[in-house]
Short mmCIF file of C-alpha atoms and ligand atoms in Angstrom, two decimals:
data_model
loop_
_atom_site.label_atom_id
_atom_site.label_comp_id
_atom_site.label_asym_id
_atom_site.label_seq_id
_atom_site.Cartn_x
_atom_site.Cartn_y
_atom_site.Cartn_z
CA UNK A 947 107.17 -100.77 -105.05
CA UNK A 948 103.90 -102.43 -105.89
CA UNK A 949 103.83 -104.02 -102.41
CA UNK A 950 104.38 -100.64 -100.73
CA UNK A 951 101.49 -99.18 -102.72
CA UNK A 952 99.16 -101.97 -101.65
CA UNK A 953 100.12 -101.55 -98.00
CA UNK A 954 99.61 -97.80 -98.28
CA UNK A 955 96.18 -98.21 -99.88
CA UNK A 956 95.12 -100.69 -97.22
CA UNK A 957 96.37 -98.37 -94.51
CA UNK A 958 94.55 -95.36 -95.94
CA UNK A 959 91.35 -97.34 -96.37
CA UNK A 960 91.40 -98.74 -92.87
CA UNK A 961 92.19 -95.33 -91.39
CA UNK A 962 89.29 -93.85 -93.32
CA UNK A 963 87.06 -96.67 -92.10
CA UNK A 964 88.15 -96.15 -88.51
CA UNK A 965 87.52 -92.44 -88.85
CA UNK A 966 83.99 -93.09 -90.08
CA UNK A 967 83.39 -95.63 -87.39
CA UNK A 968 84.51 -93.19 -84.75
CA UNK A 969 82.29 -90.48 -86.14
CA UNK A 970 79.33 -92.84 -86.20
CA UNK A 971 79.74 -93.98 -82.62
CA UNK A 972 78.08 -91.11 -80.75
CA UNK A 973 75.01 -91.40 -82.97
CA UNK A 974 74.50 -95.14 -82.50
CA UNK A 975 75.12 -95.35 -78.73
CA UNK A 976 73.84 -92.23 -77.01
CA UNK A 977 75.13 -92.05 -73.44
CA UNK A 978 72.55 -91.34 -70.71
CA UNK A 979 72.83 -87.91 -69.14
CA UNK A 980 74.93 -87.83 -65.98
CA UNK A 981 72.03 -87.12 -63.57
CA UNK A 982 68.98 -89.33 -64.20
CA UNK A 983 65.80 -87.42 -64.77
CA UNK A 984 63.62 -87.12 -61.64
CA UNK A 985 60.63 -89.38 -62.18
CA UNK A 986 58.21 -88.19 -59.47
CA UNK A 987 57.80 -85.95 -56.44
CA UNK A 988 57.67 -87.26 -52.89
CA UNK A 989 56.61 -85.57 -49.66
CA UNK A 990 59.68 -87.10 -47.99
CA UNK A 991 62.72 -88.16 -50.00
CA UNK A 992 63.10 -91.93 -50.28
CA UNK A 993 59.72 -92.60 -48.67
CA UNK A 994 56.31 -93.36 -50.14
CA UNK A 995 53.94 -91.69 -47.69
CA UNK A 996 50.45 -93.24 -47.72
CA UNK A 997 47.33 -91.66 -46.26
CA UNK A 998 44.81 -94.20 -45.00
CA UNK A 999 41.88 -94.42 -42.60
CA UNK A 1000 43.32 -97.35 -40.69
CA UNK A 1001 40.19 -98.78 -39.11
CA UNK A 1002 38.94 -100.88 -41.96
CA UNK A 1003 39.81 -104.56 -41.63
CA UNK A 1004 40.83 -106.53 -43.58
CA UNK A 1005 42.19 -103.68 -45.73
CA UNK A 1006 43.89 -101.51 -43.11
CA UNK A 1007 43.84 -101.88 -39.34
CA UNK A 1008 46.12 -102.08 -36.33
CA UNK A 1009 47.23 -105.56 -35.30
CA UNK A 1010 46.19 -105.88 -31.65
CA UNK A 1011 49.19 -108.02 -30.75
CA UNK A 1012 52.00 -106.15 -32.50
CA UNK A 1013 50.46 -102.67 -32.54
CA UNK A 1014 51.52 -102.47 -36.20
CA UNK A 1015 49.46 -101.46 -39.21
CA UNK A 1016 48.44 -104.43 -41.29
CA UNK A 1017 45.95 -105.51 -43.95
CA UNK A 1018 45.64 -106.09 -47.67
CA UNK A 1019 46.30 -102.44 -48.59
CA UNK A 1020 49.27 -102.29 -46.23
CA UNK A 1021 50.87 -105.34 -47.86
CA UNK A 1022 50.07 -104.01 -51.33
CA UNK A 1023 51.61 -100.58 -50.71
CA UNK A 1024 54.63 -102.06 -48.92
CA UNK A 1025 55.37 -104.16 -52.00
CA UNK A 1026 54.75 -101.27 -54.39
CA UNK A 1027 57.12 -99.03 -52.40
CA UNK A 1028 59.76 -101.75 -52.31
CA UNK A 1029 59.64 -102.11 -56.07
CA UNK A 1030 60.00 -98.34 -56.46
CA UNK A 1031 63.06 -98.46 -54.22
CA UNK A 1032 61.27 -96.57 -51.44
CA UNK A 1033 60.43 -97.02 -47.78
CA UNK A 1034 56.73 -96.99 -46.97
CA UNK A 1035 55.11 -94.88 -44.28
CA UNK A 1036 51.41 -94.96 -43.40
CA UNK A 1037 49.73 -91.85 -42.05
CA UNK A 1038 46.50 -92.65 -40.22
CA UNK A 1039 43.95 -90.14 -41.48
CA UNK A 1040 40.25 -89.60 -40.82
CA UNK A 1041 38.19 -90.47 -43.90
CA UNK A 1042 36.56 -87.08 -43.82
CA UNK A 1043 39.43 -84.95 -45.12
CA UNK A 1044 41.50 -87.74 -46.64
CA UNK A 1045 41.25 -86.27 -50.17
CA UNK A 1046 41.95 -82.67 -49.05
CA UNK A 1047 45.01 -84.10 -47.23
CA UNK A 1048 46.33 -85.52 -50.50
CA UNK A 1049 45.62 -82.28 -52.32
CA UNK A 1050 47.53 -80.42 -49.59
CA UNK A 1051 50.42 -82.87 -50.13
CA UNK A 1052 50.39 -84.31 -46.62
CA UNK A 1053 51.06 -87.71 -48.22
CA UNK A 1054 51.92 -88.97 -51.70
CA UNK A 1055 49.00 -91.33 -52.21
CA UNK A 1056 45.80 -92.56 -50.60
CA UNK A 1057 45.40 -96.30 -50.26
CA UNK A 1058 42.34 -96.88 -48.12
CA UNK A 1059 39.96 -99.25 -49.91
CA UNK A 1060 38.94 -96.13 -51.81
CA UNK A 1061 36.41 -96.67 -54.57
CA UNK A 1062 37.14 -94.92 -57.84
CA UNK A 1063 34.26 -92.51 -58.43
CA UNK A 1064 33.70 -89.81 -61.03
CA UNK A 1065 33.35 -87.13 -58.34
CA UNK A 1066 36.62 -88.08 -56.65
CA UNK A 1067 38.42 -88.35 -59.99
CA UNK A 1068 37.77 -84.63 -60.50
CA UNK A 1069 40.04 -83.95 -57.52
CA UNK A 1070 42.63 -86.73 -57.68
CA UNK A 1071 44.04 -89.21 -60.18
CA UNK A 1072 43.39 -92.91 -59.64
CA UNK A 1073 45.67 -95.82 -60.44
CA UNK A 1074 44.27 -98.67 -62.45
CA UNK A 1075 41.75 -100.62 -60.34
CA UNK A 1076 43.38 -102.97 -57.85
CA UNK A 1077 40.34 -104.58 -56.21
CA UNK A 1078 36.70 -105.27 -57.02
CA UNK A 1079 34.13 -104.72 -54.29
CA UNK A 1080 30.46 -103.83 -53.83
CA UNK A 1081 28.11 -102.59 -51.15
CA UNK A 1082 26.17 -105.02 -48.97
CA UNK A 1083 23.80 -104.70 -46.05
CA UNK A 1084 25.17 -105.69 -42.68
CA UNK A 1085 22.44 -106.31 -40.17
CA UNK A 1086 21.88 -107.83 -36.78
CA UNK A 1087 22.14 -111.64 -36.70
CA UNK A 1088 18.95 -111.80 -34.65
CA UNK A 1089 16.96 -109.65 -37.08
CA UNK A 1090 15.61 -111.81 -39.89
CA UNK A 1091 13.32 -109.15 -41.34
CA UNK A 1092 15.93 -107.60 -43.65
CA UNK A 1093 16.37 -109.64 -46.83
CA UNK A 1094 17.15 -106.89 -49.32
CA UNK A 1095 17.17 -103.13 -49.88
CA UNK A 1096 13.39 -102.81 -49.90
CA UNK A 1097 13.26 -104.09 -46.32
CA UNK A 1098 15.31 -101.07 -45.23
CA UNK A 1099 12.12 -99.01 -45.47
CA UNK A 1100 11.51 -97.41 -42.07
CA UNK A 1101 14.88 -98.64 -40.74
CA UNK A 1102 17.87 -96.84 -39.29
CA UNK A 1103 20.90 -97.39 -41.50
CA UNK A 1104 24.43 -96.67 -40.28
CA UNK A 1105 27.13 -95.59 -42.73
CA UNK A 1106 30.62 -94.15 -42.61
CA UNK A 1107 30.15 -90.55 -43.71
CA UNK A 1108 31.30 -89.77 -47.24
CA UNK A 1109 31.77 -93.39 -48.30
CA UNK A 1110 30.12 -95.14 -51.19
CA UNK A 1111 27.93 -96.84 -48.55
CA UNK A 1112 26.67 -93.38 -47.61
CA UNK A 1113 26.05 -92.55 -51.29
CA UNK A 1114 24.27 -95.87 -51.86
CA UNK A 1115 21.97 -95.19 -48.88
CA UNK A 1116 21.16 -91.74 -50.29
CA UNK A 1117 20.31 -93.33 -53.63
CA UNK A 1118 17.86 -95.71 -51.96
CA UNK A 1119 16.18 -92.72 -50.30
CA UNK A 1120 15.91 -91.03 -53.70
CA UNK A 1121 14.27 -94.19 -55.00
CA UNK A 1122 11.60 -93.84 -52.35
CA UNK A 1123 12.84 -96.29 -49.72
CA UNK A 1124 12.24 -94.35 -46.51
CA UNK A 1125 15.26 -95.17 -44.41
CA UNK A 1126 16.99 -92.98 -41.88
CA UNK A 1127 20.72 -92.53 -42.53
CA UNK A 1128 22.90 -92.32 -39.42
CA UNK A 1129 26.38 -91.09 -40.32
CA UNK A 1130 29.53 -91.95 -38.41
CA UNK A 1131 33.06 -90.71 -38.86
CA UNK A 1132 34.49 -94.23 -38.90
CA UNK A 1133 33.26 -97.67 -39.92
CA UNK A 1134 33.88 -99.24 -36.45
CA UNK A 1135 31.33 -96.83 -34.93
CA UNK A 1136 28.78 -97.78 -37.58
CA UNK A 1137 29.25 -101.47 -36.75
CA UNK A 1138 28.98 -100.76 -33.04
CA UNK A 1139 25.67 -98.99 -33.63
CA UNK A 1140 24.20 -102.26 -34.95
CA UNK A 1141 25.56 -104.16 -31.98
CA UNK A 1142 24.06 -101.65 -29.55
CA UNK A 1143 20.74 -101.60 -31.38
CA UNK A 1144 21.09 -97.92 -32.31
CA UNK A 1145 20.93 -98.89 -35.98
CA UNK A 1146 19.10 -101.73 -37.76
CA UNK A 1147 21.69 -102.16 -40.46
CA UNK A 1148 24.71 -100.67 -42.15
CA UNK A 1149 25.61 -100.32 -45.82
CA UNK A 1150 29.30 -101.04 -46.22
CA UNK A 1151 31.89 -102.69 -48.48
CA UNK A 1152 31.35 -106.42 -48.87
CA UNK A 1153 34.66 -107.79 -47.57
CA UNK A 1154 34.54 -105.58 -44.49
CA UNK A 1155 31.03 -106.90 -43.77
CA UNK A 1156 32.02 -110.53 -44.43
CA UNK A 1157 34.86 -110.27 -41.94
CA UNK A 1158 32.70 -108.66 -39.25
CA UNK A 1159 30.09 -111.42 -39.63
CA UNK A 1160 32.74 -114.13 -39.69
CA UNK A 1161 34.38 -112.85 -36.52
CA UNK A 1162 31.12 -112.27 -34.71
CA UNK A 1163 28.34 -114.38 -36.27
CA UNK A 1164 26.14 -113.98 -33.20
CA UNK A 1165 26.02 -110.23 -33.77
CA UNK A 1166 26.16 -109.69 -37.52
CA UNK A 1167 24.64 -111.07 -40.70
CA UNK A 1168 25.36 -110.04 -44.30
CA UNK A 1169 22.63 -109.46 -46.85
CA UNK A 1170 23.71 -109.15 -50.44
CA UNK A 1171 21.44 -107.35 -52.90
CA UNK A 1172 22.03 -107.15 -56.67
CA UNK A 1173 20.82 -103.56 -56.44
CA UNK A 1174 24.39 -102.58 -55.53
CA UNK A 1175 26.76 -102.44 -58.53
CA UNK A 1176 30.43 -103.47 -58.57
CA UNK A 1177 32.97 -100.89 -57.39
CA UNK A 1178 36.71 -100.73 -57.96
CA UNK A 1179 39.35 -99.58 -55.52
CA UNK A 1180 42.15 -97.37 -56.78
CA UNK A 1181 45.24 -95.74 -55.32
CA UNK A 1182 44.73 -91.98 -55.39
CA UNK A 1183 47.60 -89.72 -56.48
CA UNK A 1184 47.87 -85.93 -56.65
CA UNK A 1185 46.98 -84.61 -60.10
CA UNK A 1186 50.39 -82.88 -60.28
CA UNK A 1187 52.22 -86.17 -59.85
CA UNK A 1188 51.65 -88.04 -63.13
CA UNK A 1189 55.11 -89.60 -62.88
CA UNK A 1190 54.20 -91.33 -59.62
CA UNK A 1191 50.86 -92.46 -61.05
CA UNK A 1192 52.64 -94.01 -64.03
CA UNK A 1193 55.24 -95.71 -61.83
CA UNK A 1194 52.54 -97.18 -59.55
CA UNK A 1195 50.55 -98.48 -62.52
CA UNK A 1196 53.66 -100.11 -63.98
CA UNK A 1197 54.53 -101.81 -60.69
CA UNK A 1198 50.92 -102.93 -60.15
CA UNK A 1199 50.89 -104.47 -63.61
CA UNK A 1200 54.19 -106.23 -62.90
CA UNK A 1201 52.80 -107.60 -59.61
CA UNK A 1202 49.70 -108.91 -61.36
CA UNK A 1203 51.84 -110.62 -63.99
CA UNK A 1204 54.39 -112.24 -61.70
CA UNK A 1205 51.85 -113.61 -59.19
CA UNK A 1206 52.73 -111.30 -56.28
CA UNK A 1207 49.32 -109.67 -56.38
CA UNK A 1208 47.62 -113.07 -56.19
CA UNK A 1209 49.84 -114.05 -53.28
CA UNK A 1210 48.78 -110.98 -51.29
CA UNK A 1211 45.15 -111.53 -52.29
CA UNK A 1212 45.20 -115.14 -51.14
CA UNK A 1213 46.83 -114.21 -47.86
CA UNK A 1214 43.84 -112.03 -46.98
CA UNK A 1215 40.93 -113.56 -48.87
CA UNK A 1216 41.92 -117.12 -49.67
CA UNK A 1217 41.86 -118.58 -53.13
CA UNK A 1218 39.19 -116.62 -55.02
N1 LIG B 57 35.07 -98.11 -50.56
C1 LIG B 57 34.37 -97.13 -49.81
C2 LIG B 57 34.59 -95.77 -50.41
O1 LIG B 57 35.51 -95.58 -51.15
C3 LIG B 57 34.72 -97.12 -48.34
C4 LIG B 57 36.15 -96.96 -48.04
C5 LIG B 57 36.42 -96.67 -46.58
N2 LIG B 57 37.79 -96.85 -46.28
C6 LIG B 57 38.29 -96.77 -45.04
N3 LIG B 57 39.54 -97.07 -44.86
N4 LIG B 57 37.50 -96.43 -44.05
O2 LIG B 57 33.88 -94.83 -50.18
#
């Protein structure tokens, strides 16, 4: 009899324990909802569509041999898209209108060596900075008279309209340096103007100038002036798309940590 009682007590206790355990289960291991929450909006499902003014080597340009888009930004966005589980598609877009195009949702992001500025940040969100740059003067190799910004007095200065080079030229004018700004829709036209002698110099992003002078040292020469402050490139995202901005920042961070960013950097700029 005593034995039966013990067995019964043990049975009751273990049943009670099991009951509790079962009741506890849903609280301790919540199951994810059946359909995962949508993280961000895309212009085309499964594709990260990137607006870029693709005439800006070494950041974005068309490879003459393959006819394909290439450059630092192209590699960067291709990797970012891959890590987000998306295809990447570049949409070649004129610089003038590139921000309105994002606001009109023609593409999901802008990656176009775009400097993060306060003015632009009123219209679009920027990712964390992905590249440090600055303005420099690009001048004719045969012209030795230009050694710094002050020597631009009385000169014709080519810029791509609406770029930070354009803004920097305007600032110099405000400071009393009497230069004439000649605005072009694209950077290649601004460089051509120097070659043709239509402009004495250009104010453009440093790595674009370095490459032009490296490729064609008989035509171009770079003049660096500490007058120009550092600038930071960012990936622009529509203000309604915070989820995409967050996802891009996370992936960028990951790429910086695991060495992929450095790999892409070294491919285009060598060991910094
Ligand atoms: N960094 C400069 C700016 O943001 C020039 C960028 C021009 N980019 C281009 N792909 N043309 O204003």
